[in-house]
Coordinates of C-alpha atoms in Angstrom, one line a residue:
Chain A
M1 CA -9.2 -9.6 19.2
K2 CA -10.0 -13.1 16.7
L3 CA -13.3 -13.4 18.8
R4 CA -14.5 -10.2 17.3
F5 CA -13.2 -11.3 14.1
V6 CA -15.3 -14.4 14.3
R7 CA -18.3 -12.5 15.1
A8 CA -17.8 -10.4 12.5
L9 CA -17.5 -13.0 10.2
G10 CA -21.2 -14.4 11.0
L11 CA -22.7 -10.8 9.9
F12 CA -21.8 -10.3 6.5
S13 CA -21.6 -12.8 3.6
M14 CA -19.2 -12.2 1.0
E15 CA -19.7 -9.6 -2.0
L16 CA -17.4 -10.1 -4.6
G17 CA -16.3 -8.0 -7.4
I18 CA -13.9 -6.5 -9.6
Y19 CA -11.8 -3.3 -10.2
S20 CA -9.9 -1.5 -12.8
F21 CA -7.6 1.5 -13.4
G22 CA -8.2 0.9 -17.2
D23 CA -4.6 -0.3 -17.9
S24 CA -4.0 0.7 -21.8
G25 CA -1.7 -1.3 -22.9
T26 CA -1.3 -0.6 -26.8
V27 CA -5.2 -0.1 -26.7
P28 CA -6.4 3.1 -27.7
T29 CA -8.4 4.7 -25.0
R30 CA -11.7 5.1 -26.9
Q31 CA -11.6 1.0 -27.2
R32 CA -10.4 0.4 -23.7
L33 CA -13.4 2.5 -22.2
A34 CA -15.7 0.8 -24.4
D35 CA -14.2 -2.6 -23.4
L36 CA -14.4 -1.5 -20.1
V37 CA -18.2 -0.7 -19.9
A38 CA -19.2 -3.6 -21.7
Q39 CA -17.1 -5.9 -19.2
A40 CA -19.1 -4.0 -16.3
R41 CA -22.3 -5.0 -18.2
Y42 CA -21.3 -8.6 -18.4
A43 CA -20.4 -8.6 -14.5
D44 CA -23.7 -7.0 -13.8
E45 CA -25.2 -9.8 -15.9
A46 CA -23.1 -12.4 -14.5
G47 CA -24.2 -11.3 -10.8
L48 CA -21.2 -9.9 -9.3
D49 CA -21.6 -7.4 -6.3
V50 CA -19.3 -4.6 -7.5
I51 CA -17.2 -2.9 -9.8
A52 CA -14.8 -0.3 -8.7
L53 CA -12.7 2.2 -10.8
G54 CA -9.3 3.7 -9.5
E55 CA -7.9 6.6 -10.4
H56 CA -4.5 7.6 -11.8
H57 CA -2.9 10.4 -13.6
R58 CA -0.5 8.5 -15.8
P59 CA -0.2 7.8 -19.3
D60 CA -0.4 4.1 -18.9
F61 CA -4.1 4.1 -17.4
T62 CA -6.8 5.6 -19.1
L63 CA -9.0 5.9 -15.8
S64 CA -8.3 9.6 -14.3
A65 CA -12.0 10.6 -13.8
P66 CA -13.8 7.5 -12.7
E67 CA -16.7 9.0 -12.0
I68 CA -17.6 9.6 -15.4
V69 CA -17.0 5.9 -16.4
L70 CA -19.1 4.9 -13.5
A71 CA -21.9 7.0 -15.0
A72 CA -21.4 5.6 -18.4
I73 CA -21.5 1.7 -16.8
S74 CA -24.6 2.8 -14.5
S75 CA -26.8 3.3 -17.5
V76 CA -26.2 0.1 -18.8
T77 CA -26.6 -2.1 -15.5
D78 CA -29.1 -3.0 -13.1
R79 CA -27.7 -4.2 -9.9
I80 CA -24.0 -3.8 -9.5
R81 CA -22.6 -1.5 -7.4
L82 CA -20.6 1.4 -8.7
S83 CA -17.6 2.4 -6.7
T84 CA -14.3 4.0 -6.9
G85 CA -10.9 2.5 -5.9
V86 CA -9.8 4.7 -5.0
T87 CA -11.0 8.4 -5.3
V88 CA -7.4 10.1 -4.4
L89 CA -9.4 12.6 -2.1
S90 CA -6.1 14.5 -0.6
T91 CA -5.8 16.4 -4.0
A92 CA -9.5 16.6 -4.6
D93 CA -12.5 18.8 -3.3
P94 CA -14.8 16.9 -1.0
V95 CA -17.5 19.0 -1.7
R96 CA -17.2 18.3 -5.8
V97 CA -16.8 14.6 -4.8
Y98 CA -19.8 14.5 -2.8
Q99 CA -22.0 16.1 -5.4
Q100 CA -20.4 13.5 -8.2
F101 CA -21.3 10.7 -6.1
A102 CA -24.4 11.8 -4.9
T103 CA -25.5 12.4 -8.8
L104 CA -24.3 8.9 -9.8
D105 CA -26.1 7.6 -6.7
Q106 CA -29.5 8.9 -8.3
L107 CA -28.7 8.0 -11.7
S108 CA -28.2 4.5 -10.6
G109 CA -30.7 4.1 -8.1
G110 CA -28.6 3.9 -5.3
R111 CA -25.7 1.9 -6.2
A112 CA -22.7 4.6 -5.8
E113 CA -20.1 4.3 -3.3
I114 CA -16.6 5.9 -2.8
I115 CA -13.5 4.5 -1.5
A116 CA -11.2 7.2 -0.7
G117 CA -7.7 7.3 -0.5
R118 CA -4.4 8.8 -0.3
G119 CA -3.3 7.1 -3.3
A120 CA -0.5 4.5 -4.4
F121 CA 1.7 7.5 -6.4
T122 CA 1.2 10.9 -5.9
E123 CA 1.4 12.4 -9.5
S124 CA -1.8 14.2 -8.7
F125 CA -0.2 16.6 -6.3
P126 CA 1.6 18.7 -8.5
L127 CA -0.9 18.1 -11.2
F128 CA -3.5 20.1 -9.0
G129 CA -0.9 22.1 -7.0
Y130 CA -1.0 20.2 -3.5
D131 CA 2.5 20.3 -1.5
L132 CA 3.4 16.6 -0.9
R133 CA 4.7 17.8 2.5
S134 CA 1.0 18.5 3.4
Y135 CA 0.3 14.5 2.6
D136 CA -1.4 13.7 5.9
L137 CA -3.4 17.0 6.8
L138 CA -4.8 17.0 3.5
F139 CA -6.3 13.3 3.4
E140 CA -7.0 13.7 7.4
E141 CA -9.2 17.1 7.1
K142 CA -10.6 16.1 3.6
L143 CA -12.1 12.9 4.6
K144 CA -13.4 14.6 7.9
L145 CA -15.0 17.0 5.9
L146 CA -16.2 14.3 2.9
L147 CA -18.0 12.3 6.0
Q148 CA -19.4 15.2 7.4
I149 CA -21.2 16.3 4.0
A150 CA -22.4 12.6 3.6
A151 CA -23.9 12.9 6.9
E152 CA -25.1 16.5 6.9
S153 CA -26.4 19.5 4.7
P154 CA -26.1 22.1 5.4
V155 CA -22.4 22.1 6.4
T156 CA -20.6 24.3 8.5
W157 CA -16.7 23.7 8.5
Q158 CA -13.6 25.5 8.8
G159 CA -10.1 23.7 8.1
R160 CA -6.2 24.4 6.8
T161 CA -6.7 22.8 3.2
R162 CA -9.7 24.2 1.5
P163 CA -12.0 27.5 2.2
P164 CA -14.4 27.5 5.2
L165 CA -18.0 26.4 4.4
E166 CA -20.9 28.5 5.9
N167 CA -24.1 26.9 6.1
A168 CA -23.4 25.5 2.8
E169 CA -26.1 23.4 1.1
V170 CA -24.6 20.6 -0.9
T171 CA -26.8 19.1 -3.1
P172 CA -27.8 17.1 -5.0
R173 CA -28.2 14.6 -2.2
A174 CA -27.5 10.9 -2.3
L175 CA -30.3 8.5 -2.7
Q176 CA -28.5 6.3 -0.1
E177 CA -28.7 7.5 3.4
P178 CA -25.8 7.7 3.8
L179 CA -23.7 7.4 0.8
P180 CA -21.2 4.5 1.3
I181 CA -17.4 5.9 2.1
W182 CA -14.8 3.6 2.4
V183 CA -11.4 4.6 3.7
G184 CA -8.6 2.8 1.3
V185 CA -5.2 1.6 3.1
G186 CA -2.5 0.3 1.3
G187 CA -0.3 -0.8 4.7
T188 CA 0.3 2.2 6.5
P189 CA -0.8 1.7 10.2
Q190 CA -1.9 5.4 10.6
S191 CA -4.8 4.8 7.9
A192 CA -5.9 1.8 9.3
V193 CA -6.3 3.7 12.7
R194 CA -8.0 6.7 10.9
A195 CA -10.6 4.4 9.6
G196 CA -11.6 2.8 12.7
R197 CA -11.7 6.2 14.6
L198 CA -14.0 7.3 12.2
G199 CA -16.2 4.2 12.2
A200 CA -15.5 4.2 8.0
P201 CA -15.5 0.6 6.4
M202 CA -12.0 0.0 5.2
F203 CA -10.4 -1.4 2.1
V204 CA -7.3 -2.8 2.3
A205 CA -5.0 -3.6 -0.7
I206 CA -3.1 -6.9 -0.6
F207 CA -1.2 -8.2 -3.3
T208 CA 0.8 -11.6 -1.8
D209 CA 0.3 -12.7 1.5
P210 CA -2.8 -11.7 3.6
A211 CA -1.3 -12.6 6.8
P212 CA 0.7 -9.0 7.4
A213 CA -2.3 -7.4 7.0
R214 CA -3.9 -8.8 10.3
G215 CA -1.9 -6.2 12.3
L216 CA -4.1 -3.5 10.1
V217 CA -7.4 -5.0 10.8
E218 CA -6.6 -5.1 14.5
L219 CA -5.5 -1.6 14.6
Y220 CA -8.8 -0.8 12.9
H221 CA -11.2 -3.1 15.1
R222 CA -9.2 -1.5 18.4
A223 CA -9.1 2.3 17.1
A224 CA -13.0 1.8 16.4
A225 CA -13.6 0.3 19.8
G226 CA -12.0 3.0 21.6
A227 CA -14.0 5.6 19.4
G228 CA -17.1 4.3 20.6
H229 CA -18.1 2.5 17.2
D230 CA -20.2 -0.5 17.1
P231 CA -18.5 -3.3 15.8
A232 CA -21.3 -4.7 14.3
T233 CA -21.4 -2.1 12.0
L234 CA -17.7 -2.4 10.5
R235 CA -16.7 -3.7 7.5
V236 CA -13.5 -4.8 6.0
A237 CA -13.1 -5.8 2.4
S238 CA -9.6 -6.5 0.7
G239 CA -8.5 -6.1 -3.0
G240 CA -5.6 -7.2 -5.4
H241 CA -4.5 -8.3 -8.7
M242 CA -6.4 -11.6 -10.1
F243 CA -6.2 -13.8 -13.0
V244 CA -8.2 -16.7 -13.2
G245 CA -7.4 -19.7 -15.7
R246 CA -9.3 -23.1 -16.6
T247 CA -6.1 -24.8 -15.0
S248 CA -3.4 -23.5 -12.5
Q249 CA -0.3 -23.6 -14.5
G250 CA -2.2 -22.4 -17.7
A251 CA -3.2 -19.3 -15.5
R252 CA 0.4 -18.9 -14.2
D253 CA 2.0 -18.9 -17.9
A254 CA -0.7 -17.0 -19.7
F255 CA -0.6 -14.2 -17.1
Y256 CA 3.0 -13.9 -16.7
P257 CA 4.3 -11.7 -19.5
Y258 CA 1.6 -9.3 -18.9
Y259 CA 2.1 -9.0 -15.3
S260 CA 5.8 -8.8 -15.7
E261 CA 5.1 -5.8 -18.0
Y262 CA 2.7 -4.1 -15.8
L263 CA 4.8 -4.3 -12.3
S264 CA 7.9 -2.6 -14.3
L265 CA 6.4 0.5 -13.3
L266 CA 7.8 -0.7 -9.8
P267 CA 11.5 0.4 -9.3
Q268 CA 12.6 -3.4 -7.8
F269 CA 11.0 -4.8 -11.3
S270 CA 11.9 -2.0 -13.9
G271 CA 13.2 -4.7 -15.9
G272 CA 10.6 -6.9 -15.6
M273 CA 9.6 -9.3 -13.0
P274 CA 12.0 -12.4 -12.5
R275 CA 9.7 -15.7 -13.0
E276 CA 10.8 -17.2 -9.8
V277 CA 9.6 -14.1 -7.9
Y278 CA 6.3 -14.2 -9.8
D279 CA 6.0 -18.0 -8.9
Q280 CA 7.1 -16.9 -5.3
W281 CA 4.3 -14.2 -5.0
I282 CA 1.6 -17.0 -6.3
R283 CA 2.8 -19.3 -3.6
A284 CA 2.3 -16.6 -1.1
G285 CA -1.1 -15.4 -2.1
L286 CA -1.2 -13.6 -5.5
L287 CA -4.6 -14.5 -7.0
V288 CA -3.4 -16.3 -10.3
G289 CA -4.8 -19.9 -10.8
S290 CA -7.2 -22.0 -11.6
P291 CA -10.9 -21.2 -10.0
Q292 CA -10.4 -23.3 -6.9
E293 CA -6.8 -21.7 -6.4
V294 CA -8.7 -18.3 -6.6
I295 CA -11.3 -19.5 -4.2
D296 CA -9.1 -20.9 -1.5
K297 CA -7.2 -17.6 -1.8
I298 CA -10.0 -15.7 -1.3
M299 CA -11.3 -17.7 1.8
R300 CA -8.0 -17.2 3.2
H301 CA -8.2 -13.1 3.0
R302 CA -11.6 -13.9 4.9
E303 CA -10.5 -16.4 7.8
L304 CA -7.7 -14.1 8.6
L305 CA -9.0 -10.8 8.0
G306 CA -12.8 -11.1 8.2
I307 CA -13.4 -9.4 5.2
S308 CA -16.9 -9.2 3.7
R309 CA -15.9 -8.2 0.2
Y310 CA -13.1 -9.2 -2.2
V311 CA -12.5 -7.2 -5.6
G312 CA -9.9 -8.4 -7.9
Q313 CA -7.8 -6.0 -10.2
F314 CA -9.1 -8.2 -13.6
D315 CA -7.6 -6.3 -16.4
V316 CA -3.8 -6.1 -15.6
G317 CA -0.7 -5.1 -17.8
G318 CA -2.5 -4.6 -21.0
M319 CA -3.7 -7.9 -21.4
P320 CA -6.0 -8.4 -25.0
S321 CA -9.8 -8.1 -24.1
G322 CA -10.3 -11.7 -24.8
M323 CA -7.8 -12.7 -22.1
I324 CA -9.7 -10.3 -19.7
D325 CA -13.1 -11.4 -20.5
K326 CA -12.4 -15.2 -20.5
S327 CA -10.5 -14.5 -16.4
L328 CA -13.5 -12.5 -15.5
E329 CA -16.0 -15.0 -16.6
L330 CA -14.5 -17.6 -14.8
F331 CA -14.5 -15.2 -11.9
A332 CA -18.1 -14.5 -12.0
T333 CA -19.0 -18.2 -13.1
E334 CA -16.7 -20.5 -11.2
V335 CA -15.2 -18.4 -8.5
A336 CA -17.8 -16.1 -7.2
P337 CA -21.1 -18.5 -6.6
V338 CA -19.0 -20.9 -4.6
I339 CA -17.6 -18.2 -2.4
R340 CA -21.1 -17.1 -1.8
K341 CA -22.2 -20.4 -1.0
E342 CA -19.8 -21.3 1.4
T343 CA -20.1 -18.0 3.2
S344 CA -24.0 -17.4 2.8
Chain B
M1 CA 28.6 -3.8 27.6
S2 CA 24.5 -3.9 27.4
S3 CA 23.0 -3.8 23.8
P4 CA 22.9 -0.5 22.2
R5 CA 19.9 1.5 22.3
V6 CA 18.0 1.8 18.9
A7 CA 15.7 4.7 17.8
V8 CA 13.5 4.5 15.1
L9 CA 12.3 7.8 13.3
G10 CA 9.6 7.2 11.4
A11 CA 6.0 5.0 12.4
G12 CA 4.7 4.2 9.2
K13 CA 5.1 0.8 7.0
V14 CA 8.6 0.7 7.2
G15 CA 9.6 2.0 10.9
T16 CA 7.3 -0.4 12.3
V17 CA 8.8 -3.3 11.1
L18 CA 12.2 -2.1 12.0
A19 CA 11.0 -1.3 15.5
R20 CA 9.6 -4.8 15.8
L21 CA 12.5 -6.3 14.6
A22 CA 14.8 -4.5 16.9
V23 CA 12.8 -5.8 19.8
A24 CA 12.9 -9.2 18.6
A25 CA 16.9 -9.1 18.6
G26 CA 16.4 -7.8 22.0
R27 CA 17.8 -4.1 21.8
P28 CA 16.0 -1.4 23.7
T29 CA 14.2 0.1 21.2
A30 CA 12.1 3.8 21.1
I31 CA 10.3 4.8 17.9
A32 CA 8.7 8.1 17.0
G33 CA 5.9 9.0 14.5
S34 CA 5.5 12.7 13.1
G35 CA 3.1 13.8 16.1
D36 CA 2.0 13.1 19.8
P37 CA 3.6 10.0 21.2
S38 CA 0.7 9.1 22.6
A39 CA -0.7 9.0 19.6
L40 CA 1.5 6.3 18.6
G41 CA 0.4 3.7 21.7
L42 CA -2.1 1.5 19.9
I43 CA 0.1 1.4 16.5
V44 CA 3.3 0.4 18.8
D45 CA 1.0 -1.9 20.9
V46 CA -0.2 -3.7 18.0
L47 CA 2.6 -3.9 15.7
A48 CA 5.6 -3.3 17.8
P49 CA 5.2 -4.3 21.3
G50 CA 8.2 -3.5 23.5
A51 CA 9.0 -0.8 21.5
V52 CA 8.8 2.7 23.5
P53 CA 6.6 5.6 21.8
M54 CA 8.3 8.9 22.3
T55 CA 9.1 12.3 20.4
A56 CA 11.7 12.2 17.8
A57 CA 14.1 14.2 19.4
D58 CA 13.8 12.2 22.6
A59 CA 14.3 8.9 21.0
A60 CA 17.2 10.0 19.1
G61 CA 18.6 11.6 22.0
Q62 CA 18.8 8.6 24.3
A63 CA 20.0 6.0 21.6
D64 CA 23.2 5.0 20.3
I65 CA 21.7 4.0 16.7
V66 CA 19.5 5.6 15.0
L67 CA 17.3 4.5 12.1
V68 CA 15.6 7.2 10.0
A69 CA 12.7 6.0 8.0
V70 CA 10.8 9.2 7.3
P71 CA 9.1 10.5 4.0
L72 CA 12.2 12.2 1.9
A73 CA 9.7 15.0 1.6
R74 CA 9.9 15.6 5.2
L75 CA 13.6 14.8 6.1
D76 CA 13.6 18.4 7.5
S77 CA 11.3 17.4 10.4
V78 CA 14.1 15.2 11.7
P79 CA 15.7 16.6 14.8
A80 CA 19.3 16.8 13.0
S81 CA 20.6 18.4 16.5
A82 CA 19.8 15.0 18.3
L83 CA 21.6 13.1 16.0
R84 CA 25.1 14.2 16.5
G85 CA 27.3 11.8 17.9
K86 CA 24.9 8.9 17.1
I87 CA 25.3 6.2 14.4
V88 CA 22.7 7.1 11.8
I89 CA 21.2 4.7 9.2
D90 CA 19.4 5.9 6.4
V91 CA 16.9 3.2 5.4
M92 CA 15.5 5.5 2.8
N93 CA 15.1 5.9 -0.8
Y94 CA 14.3 8.4 -3.5
W95 CA 11.7 7.1 -6.0
P96 CA 9.7 10.2 -7.4
P97 CA 6.4 8.5 -8.3
V98 CA 5.7 8.2 -4.6
D99 CA 8.0 11.1 -3.1
G100 CA 7.3 13.5 -5.7
V101 CA 10.0 15.3 -7.8
L102 CA 12.4 16.7 -4.9
P103 CA 15.0 18.7 -6.7
L104 CA 17.5 18.2 -4.2
W105 CA 17.7 14.3 -5.0
E106 CA 17.4 14.8 -8.8
S107 CA 21.0 16.1 -8.8
A108 CA 23.6 14.0 -10.1
T109 CA 25.3 13.1 -7.2
P110 CA 26.5 9.2 -6.3
S111 CA 24.0 8.5 -3.8
S112 CA 21.1 9.4 -2.2
S113 CA 22.7 9.1 1.1
E114 CA 25.1 11.5 0.6
I115 CA 22.5 14.1 0.4
V116 CA 20.7 12.9 3.2
R117 CA 24.2 13.1 5.1
D118 CA 24.5 16.7 3.8
V119 CA 20.8 17.8 4.7
L120 CA 21.2 16.3 8.4
G121 CA 25.0 17.4 8.8
V122 CA 25.8 14.1 10.2
D123 CA 27.6 10.8 8.8
V124 CA 25.0 8.3 8.2
V125 CA 25.6 4.6 6.9
K126 CA 23.1 3.3 4.5
S127 CA 21.2 -0.3 4.8
F128 CA 17.9 -1.8 5.3
N129 CA 17.0 0.3 2.3
H130 CA 17.1 -2.7 -0.3
M131 CA 14.5 -5.2 0.6
G132 CA 10.8 -4.0 1.2
Y133 CA 9.2 -4.0 4.5
H134 CA 7.1 -7.0 3.9
E135 CA 10.2 -9.0 2.9
L136 CA 12.3 -7.4 5.9
D137 CA 9.4 -9.0 8.0
A138 CA 9.3 -11.9 6.0
W139 CA 12.9 -13.0 5.7
T140 CA 14.5 -12.7 9.2
R141 CA 16.4 -16.0 9.7
P142 CA 18.9 -16.9 12.5
S143 CA 22.6 -16.7 11.5
G144 CA 23.6 -19.9 9.6
D145 CA 20.5 -20.4 8.2
P146 CA 20.8 -21.3 4.3
D147 CA 17.6 -19.1 3.5
R148 CA 19.4 -16.3 5.4
R149 CA 19.2 -12.7 3.3
A150 CA 21.8 -10.3 3.2
L151 CA 21.4 -6.2 3.7
A152 CA 24.3 -4.5 2.5
V153 CA 25.9 -1.7 5.0
A154 CA 27.4 1.1 3.4
G155 CA 29.4 4.1 5.0
D156 CA 32.8 6.2 5.3
D157 CA 33.5 5.3 9.2
P158 CA 34.3 1.6 9.6
A159 CA 33.7 1.6 13.2
A160 CA 30.0 2.9 12.5
V161 CA 29.8 0.4 9.9
E162 CA 30.7 -2.6 12.4
V163 CA 28.4 -1.3 14.9
V164 CA 25.5 -1.5 12.2
A165 CA 26.5 -5.0 10.8
E166 CA 26.4 -6.0 14.3
L167 CA 22.6 -4.5 14.2
V168 CA 21.7 -6.2 11.0
D169 CA 23.0 -9.5 12.0
A170 CA 20.9 -9.2 15.1
M171 CA 18.0 -8.3 13.5
G172 CA 18.1 -11.5 11.1
F173 CA 20.1 -10.6 8.0
D174 CA 23.6 -11.2 7.2
P175 CA 25.4 -7.7 6.8
V176 CA 27.7 -7.0 3.7
L177 CA 30.0 -4.3 4.1
L178 CA 30.6 -1.5 1.7
A179 CA 32.8 1.4 1.7
P180 CA 32.5 4.4 1.4
L181 CA 29.0 5.8 1.6
S182 CA 29.0 6.6 -2.0
A183 CA 29.5 2.8 -3.0
G184 CA 25.9 2.4 -1.8
R185 CA 24.5 3.9 -4.8
V186 CA 24.3 0.2 -6.3
L187 CA 21.5 -0.1 -3.6
Q188 CA 19.0 1.9 -4.8
P189 CA 16.3 1.9 -7.1
G190 CA 17.0 1.4 -10.6
S191 CA 20.9 1.2 -10.2
S192 CA 21.3 -2.6 -10.4
D193 CA 19.5 -5.6 -9.5
I194 CA 20.0 -5.7 -5.8
F195 CA 16.8 -3.2 -4.8
G196 CA 14.2 -5.6 -4.1
A197 CA 15.6 -8.7 -5.0
N198 CA 16.1 -10.2 -1.8
L199 CA 19.3 -12.0 -2.0
T200 CA 21.3 -14.4 0.0
R201 CA 25.0 -13.1 1.1
A202 CA 26.4 -15.5 -1.9
E203 CA 23.9 -14.0 -4.4
L204 CA 24.6 -10.2 -3.0
L205 CA 28.4 -10.7 -3.1
S206 CA 28.0 -12.5 -6.5
T207 CA 25.7 -9.5 -8.2
L208 CA 28.5 -6.9 -6.2
D209 CA 31.4 -8.8 -8.0
N210 CA 29.3 -8.5 -11.4
L211 CA 29.0 -4.8 -10.8
G212 CA 32.9 -4.3 -10.2
V213 CA 31.9 -3.5 -6.4
A214 CA 34.1 -5.2 -3.7
P215 CA 32.9 -5.4 -0.4
A216 CA 35.0 -3.8 2.4
A217 CA 37.6 -6.0 3.9
A218 CA 36.0 -6.1 7.3
C219 CA 33.2 -8.3 5.9
P220 CA 32.8 -11.2 8.0

């Protein structure tokens, strides 16, 4: 297994990028979206490879329709790839998702990507009238349908989660052939197996120590090999929360109150995250620190998991935009170039 | 007497870690997912080698101790009849942002494990629920290690609680016994500072003390 990782490492140099759910904090939505578009524009100019916008349906996040914001970003950027992170496919219609991203792909000159996932939270199920007991079936069927639509049109399909399609033309077609569709994995082993079986690239969310995700990556590669997919075409990306500061201690101290507030959405931190747990997470792998510290941590993901892309959630917890901009600048100018050089 | 046989129902993030720890503790371990056991072969091979994939009914039927680790929304898929006469451990938590709002668990009863008990129609012991699956995986330590973390074990039947405590210890954690089952409410998300805190035995005892919850007398 290890040999295959090493081989994979030689195949792809590293891409670096950012992702966001548009955490709102106290900033009005209009301002937050404008900031996000400006930050994406900066990321493009500074040479980052990808921006991914995720989907939540909660008042603490501004992004429930990331494809709309990606379209706005496409019109002010030239090079950066435009991805979701994730599209909650279980509660969406794969036909509509494909049309939206094929349109974005045409608008952006072939820069659109989808990360399809089941979502960390499940608030979209009652919102769109889906039954959580069908959680697995919905994702399994819809992912297969989305991949089929990306591969061919007209489409003939029948299943249990959506009305059948009979020789249906799904238009427009994406500029890229095919539109890149990643599978987002949060830790569930069956999700890694599914991604491998389908031969789709896999995105893994990792917040602290990357070592436990080795099992997921091994499952992914073995499932892909078992299904006959060429290992040379398989890609793994990872991503998690990130804050870069000038100095290690300065970054930790500055980011802590925002991170503690952000993680209070988790039941174990409903009263805030204890500082000693925060420091423990940073020691384990959370990407908070000086540029060199963040470089080392991303390289550890690459060594352990064979990733060829890392995306950091760069605007966590309603930080003031000046603080976000500074961290983003350090990532783009002092982290990304070093990693690119080390891995090219 | 040979080691009690363990079955883990649920082969997701939590179930695969529990199966791995049970195998490492030298317990004969079966694991069941939601579908055909043959689909589990690769997952078990990579994440819990040594565990045996089975259907849920077979896994529970041949076991002495059954750990239930399925999404609460699918608790009705657990073969309750195969649990009779077994020691059943509820490792689950109710947290609406992930589980969805489930009316049954929204009712104002003392602990989610009592609802699990009523749905399954068997006595349950509450344990393994207040540490995350990554933490369970990372914090196993031999008995006597000063860093060893504690897991509370709450139940109505002292004999069942003793058996679960022995398994907790064998899997690398200090058991702290609570009685009755409803006392396990303090282990749930949002009820106290215990959930997700990864405490040592001394820390857990002191937190319980602050909450006015006394450990059961048999606590080692």
